[in-house]
Amino acid sequence: MKRLLILLILPVQMAFGQAGQVTLEECYQQARENYPKLSDLDREQQMNDLKTKNLDANWLPTVNLNGQATYQSDVTSVPVSLPGINIPTPSKDQYKVYIDLHQNIYDGGLTKAQKEVDAANLAADQQKLEVEMYSLNDRVNQLYFGIILMQKSQKVLELKKENISERLRVLESGLKNGMIQARNVETLRAEKILTDQQIEEVDANRMAAVKSLAVLTGLSIDGNTQFQAPAIAQKNEEWQRPELKLYNRMENTIDKSAELISKTRNPKVFGFGQVGYGKPGLNMLKSEFSSYYLVGVGVKWNIFDWKQSRRKREVLDIQKQMVNSSRETFKQNVNMALVQSSENIQKLESLINTDQKLVSIRDKVAAQSASQLENGVITSADYVTDLNAEIQARINLESRKVQYLQAVANYNTLTGNLSNN
């Protein structure tokens, strides 16, 4: 059975901001907290709250003030003449100032459905931002483990420098006594200078990565900060990727939109009223200014919309199918990446075992060469060759150990099993 591994976060007792130390968990969390767009989560909520207040206003009465003055070419008149009866004729100039009132009584569930759509859109938009911020974990992994790798490489090179310095002290003493050739001493001096250059180069690259991580996370870290290597345990199989939540929320938004479409066809009941002052008032035969009012209840029902609602729902069904295909494509890509990552972890485990054996052998060879060099059996060039082979073996071992930790971290990033998700 394949043994799959995951990254465990260092113990909780290692407090955040502990002097001179930083953990991978802290970098994950602080990269999120330091991300400029994180504040958009609150802005999205604020916008939704404003939309909700506007929808609540649908249940408040609407009041409109209107006014008009008209002159018309003809007016209604009674074309008969009766003795003793004077039937007035309305004026051709008419004036009116009035207030219209409208009050929703029942909107067919339209306002409630719109609120649910807005809430679903809010959840989807916030989850999109979560997906965007989750990608920061990959960048943290690259920088964090790159720094650890360079720290270890620098220590190995420092060890090489110490070995060379120790051999130099012996050879320089032999040179003074005429027992050692000068070329052997100069060869080691040159190798020491080369090692100093390598240390300087690694340190410069490490500082660049540290500064980049400081910008990404906002942490106060520098060249003296110690980056703690995480511990390892058995893998958790459950996926926690934020993309999966996003697809679910996108589907929920589509479902809520379909419900909203169905509500638009429901009957609506409303009350209305009008209060006004004009010439004439409600009595058209009374050609003088007067006040008036009227109240009533109305019903509105769109019983036939030429299949517009059905076509809109069909569009939503297609969108839902597209979301589902995107989900399956995402899962397929992640599964392929997990297979590659799992194989890489097993490969590194095997290479670490052989590297440890190789370091043991190279260490013995280098120790023998050092003794032979001091006794004048071999030249310093031969010793440097054996020493470099040992140092390279150690660098390979430390490098693969870090690569192994990073591979495990990448595996967990793929599955989403991180503490901040």
mmCIF file of N, CA, C and O in Angstrom, residues 10 23 40 61 75 117-118 133 147 166 179 182 187 210-211 247 252 276 292 298-299 309 313 317 330 385 396 416:
data_model
loop_
_atom_site.group_PDB
_atom_site.id
_atom_site.type_symbol
_atom_site.label_atom_id
_atom_site.label_comp_id
_atom_site.label_asym_id
_atom_site.label_seq_id
_atom_site.Cartn_x
_atom_site.Cartn_y
_atom_site.Cartn_z
ATOM 1 N N LEU A 10 3.358 22.965 13.128
ATOM 2 C CA LEU A 10 4.140 22.885 14.356
ATOM 3 C C LEU A 10 3.245 23.136 15.564
ATOM 4 O O LEU A 10 2.185 23.749 15.458
ATOM 5 N N THR A 23 7.076 29.972 11.517
ATOM 6 C CA THR A 23 6.595 28.661 11.081
ATOM 7 C C THR A 23 5.842 28.788 9.770
ATOM 8 O O THR A 23 5.427 29.877 9.354
ATOM 9 N N ASP A 40 -11.936 43.169 0.738
ATOM 10 C CA ASP A 40 -13.097 43.091 -0.156
ATOM 11 C C ASP A 40 -14.182 42.185 0.410
ATOM 12 O O ASP A 40 -15.353 42.295 0.007
ATOM 13 N N PRO A 61 -44.571 52.529 1.385
ATOM 14 C CA PRO A 61 -45.377 53.183 0.344
ATOM 15 C C PRO A 61 -44.530 54.132 -0.498
ATOM 16 O O PRO A 61 -43.620 54.791 0.001
ATOM 17 N N VAL A 75 -63.892 69.702 -25.351
ATOM 18 C CA VAL A 75 -64.260 69.101 -24.078
ATOM 19 C C VAL A 75 -65.591 68.384 -24.244
ATOM 20 O O VAL A 75 -66.321 68.596 -25.229
ATOM 21 N N VAL A 117 -31.379 35.528 -3.875
ATOM 22 C CA VAL A 117 -30.429 35.592 -4.992
ATOM 23 C C VAL A 117 -29.223 36.451 -4.626
ATOM 24 O O VAL A 117 -28.070 36.077 -4.877
ATOM 25 N N ASP A 118 -29.484 37.597 -4.003
ATOM 26 C CA ASP A 118 -28.380 38.480 -3.599
ATOM 27 C C ASP A 118 -27.480 37.797 -2.573
ATOM 28 O O ASP A 118 -26.252 37.926 -2.625
ATOM 29 N N MET A 133 -7.209 33.892 -2.791
ATOM 30 C CA MET A 133 -6.251 33.973 -1.698
ATOM 31 C C MET A 133 -5.586 32.625 -1.429
ATOM 32 O O MET A 133 -4.450 32.569 -0.958
ATOM 33 N N ILE A 147 13.986 28.991 1.229
ATOM 34 C CA ILE A 147 14.826 29.591 2.274
ATOM 35 C C ILE A 147 15.458 28.508 3.138
ATOM 36 O O ILE A 147 16.656 28.553 3.447
ATOM 37 N N GLU A 166 41.011 23.928 8.434
ATOM 38 C CA GLU A 166 41.772 23.017 9.303
ATOM 39 C C GLU A 166 42.933 22.377 8.542
ATOM 40 O O GLU A 166 44.060 22.276 9.059
ATOM 41 N N MET A 179 58.169 20.526 4.348
ATOM 42 C CA MET A 179 57.670 19.171 4.134
ATOM 43 C C MET A 179 56.521 19.130 3.115
ATOM 44 O O MET A 179 56.175 18.070 2.614
ATOM 45 N N ALA A 182 54.367 24.149 -1.995
ATOM 46 C CA ALA A 182 53.570 25.375 -1.953
ATOM 47 C C ALA A 182 52.299 25.259 -2.779
ATOM 48 O O ALA A 182 51.261 25.840 -2.438
ATOM 49 N N THR A 187 46.469 25.622 -3.631
ATOM 50 C CA THR A 187 45.244 24.969 -4.125
ATOM 51 C C THR A 187 44.135 25.042 -3.077
ATOM 52 O O THR A 187 42.972 25.338 -3.399
ATOM 53 N N VAL A 210 13.945 35.798 1.536
ATOM 54 C CA VAL A 210 13.426 36.267 2.825
ATOM 55 C C VAL A 210 12.685 37.587 2.655
ATOM 56 O O VAL A 210 11.583 37.788 3.203
ATOM 57 N N LYS A 211 13.260 38.501 1.889
ATOM 58 C CA LYS A 211 12.616 39.803 1.668
ATOM 59 C C LYS A 211 11.306 39.633 0.896
ATOM 60 O O LYS A 211 10.315 40.325 1.181
ATOM 61 N N TYR A 247 -17.936 26.080 -6.529
ATOM 62 C CA TYR A 247 -18.841 25.454 -7.501
ATOM 63 C C TYR A 247 -20.216 25.204 -6.875
ATOM 64 O O TYR A 247 -21.250 25.400 -7.530
ATOM 65 N N ASN A 252 -25.903 27.036 -6.326
ATOM 66 C CA ASN A 252 -26.961 27.577 -5.471
ATOM 67 C C ASN A 252 -27.469 28.911 -6.005
ATOM 68 O O ASN A 252 -28.681 29.184 -5.965
ATOM 69 N N GLY A 276 -55.571 65.198 -4.465
ATOM 70 C CA GLY A 276 -55.193 66.271 -5.370
ATOM 71 C C GLY A 276 -56.053 67.512 -5.256
ATOM 72 O O GLY A 276 -57.045 67.556 -4.509
ATOM 73 N N TYR A 292 -59.736 66.754 -4.015
ATOM 74 C CA TYR A 292 -60.365 65.442 -4.204
ATOM 75 C C TYR A 292 -59.413 64.358 -3.689
ATOM 76 O O TYR A 292 -58.214 64.594 -3.448
ATOM 77 N N GLY A 298 -55.593 47.074 -6.154
ATOM 78 C CA GLY A 298 -55.400 46.551 -7.490
ATOM 79 C C GLY A 298 -54.725 45.188 -7.478
ATOM 80 O O GLY A 298 -54.067 44.805 -6.524
ATOM 81 N N VAL A 299 -54.893 44.463 -8.549
ATOM 82 C CA VAL A 299 -54.257 43.154 -8.740
ATOM 83 C C VAL A 299 -53.598 43.154 -10.110
ATOM 84 O O VAL A 299 -54.179 43.626 -11.095
ATOM 85 N N SER A 309 -40.182 33.099 -19.456
ATOM 86 C CA SER A 309 -39.705 32.509 -18.198
ATOM 87 C C SER A 309 -39.123 31.130 -18.438
ATOM 88 O O SER A 309 -38.079 30.770 -17.861
ATOM 89 N N ARG A 313 -35.224 29.893 -17.698
ATOM 90 C CA ARG A 313 -34.863 28.738 -16.867
ATOM 91 C C ARG A 313 -34.001 27.746 -17.651
ATOM 92 O O ARG A 313 -33.109 27.105 -17.084
ATOM 93 N N ASP A 317 -30.358 26.279 -16.667
ATOM 94 C CA ASP A 317 -30.013 24.856 -16.671
ATOM 95 C C ASP A 317 -28.701 24.610 -17.405
ATOM 96 O O ASP A 317 -27.859 23.805 -16.972
ATOM 97 N N PHE A 330 -11.872 20.383 -12.911
ATOM 98 C CA PHE A 330 -10.992 20.759 -11.805
ATOM 99 C C PHE A 330 -10.572 19.532 -11.009
ATOM 100 O O PHE A 330 -9.383 19.350 -10.684
ATOM 101 N N THR A 385 39.020 17.186 -4.443
ATOM 102 C CA THR A 385 38.072 16.388 -5.218
ATOM 103 C C THR A 385 37.218 15.511 -4.302
ATOM 104 O O THR A 385 35.985 15.455 -4.432
ATOM 105 N N ASN A 396 23.146 17.281 -1.461
ATOM 106 C CA ASN A 396 22.080 16.505 -2.092
ATOM 107 C C ASN A 396 21.129 15.933 -1.043
ATOM 108 O O ASN A 396 19.908 15.937 -1.222
ATOM 109 N N GLY A 416 -6.048 20.754 -0.007
ATOM 110 C CA GLY A 416 -6.671 21.806 0.793
ATOM 111 C C GLY A 416 -6.617 21.558 2.269
ATOM 112 O O GLY A 416 -7.318 22.225 3.039
#
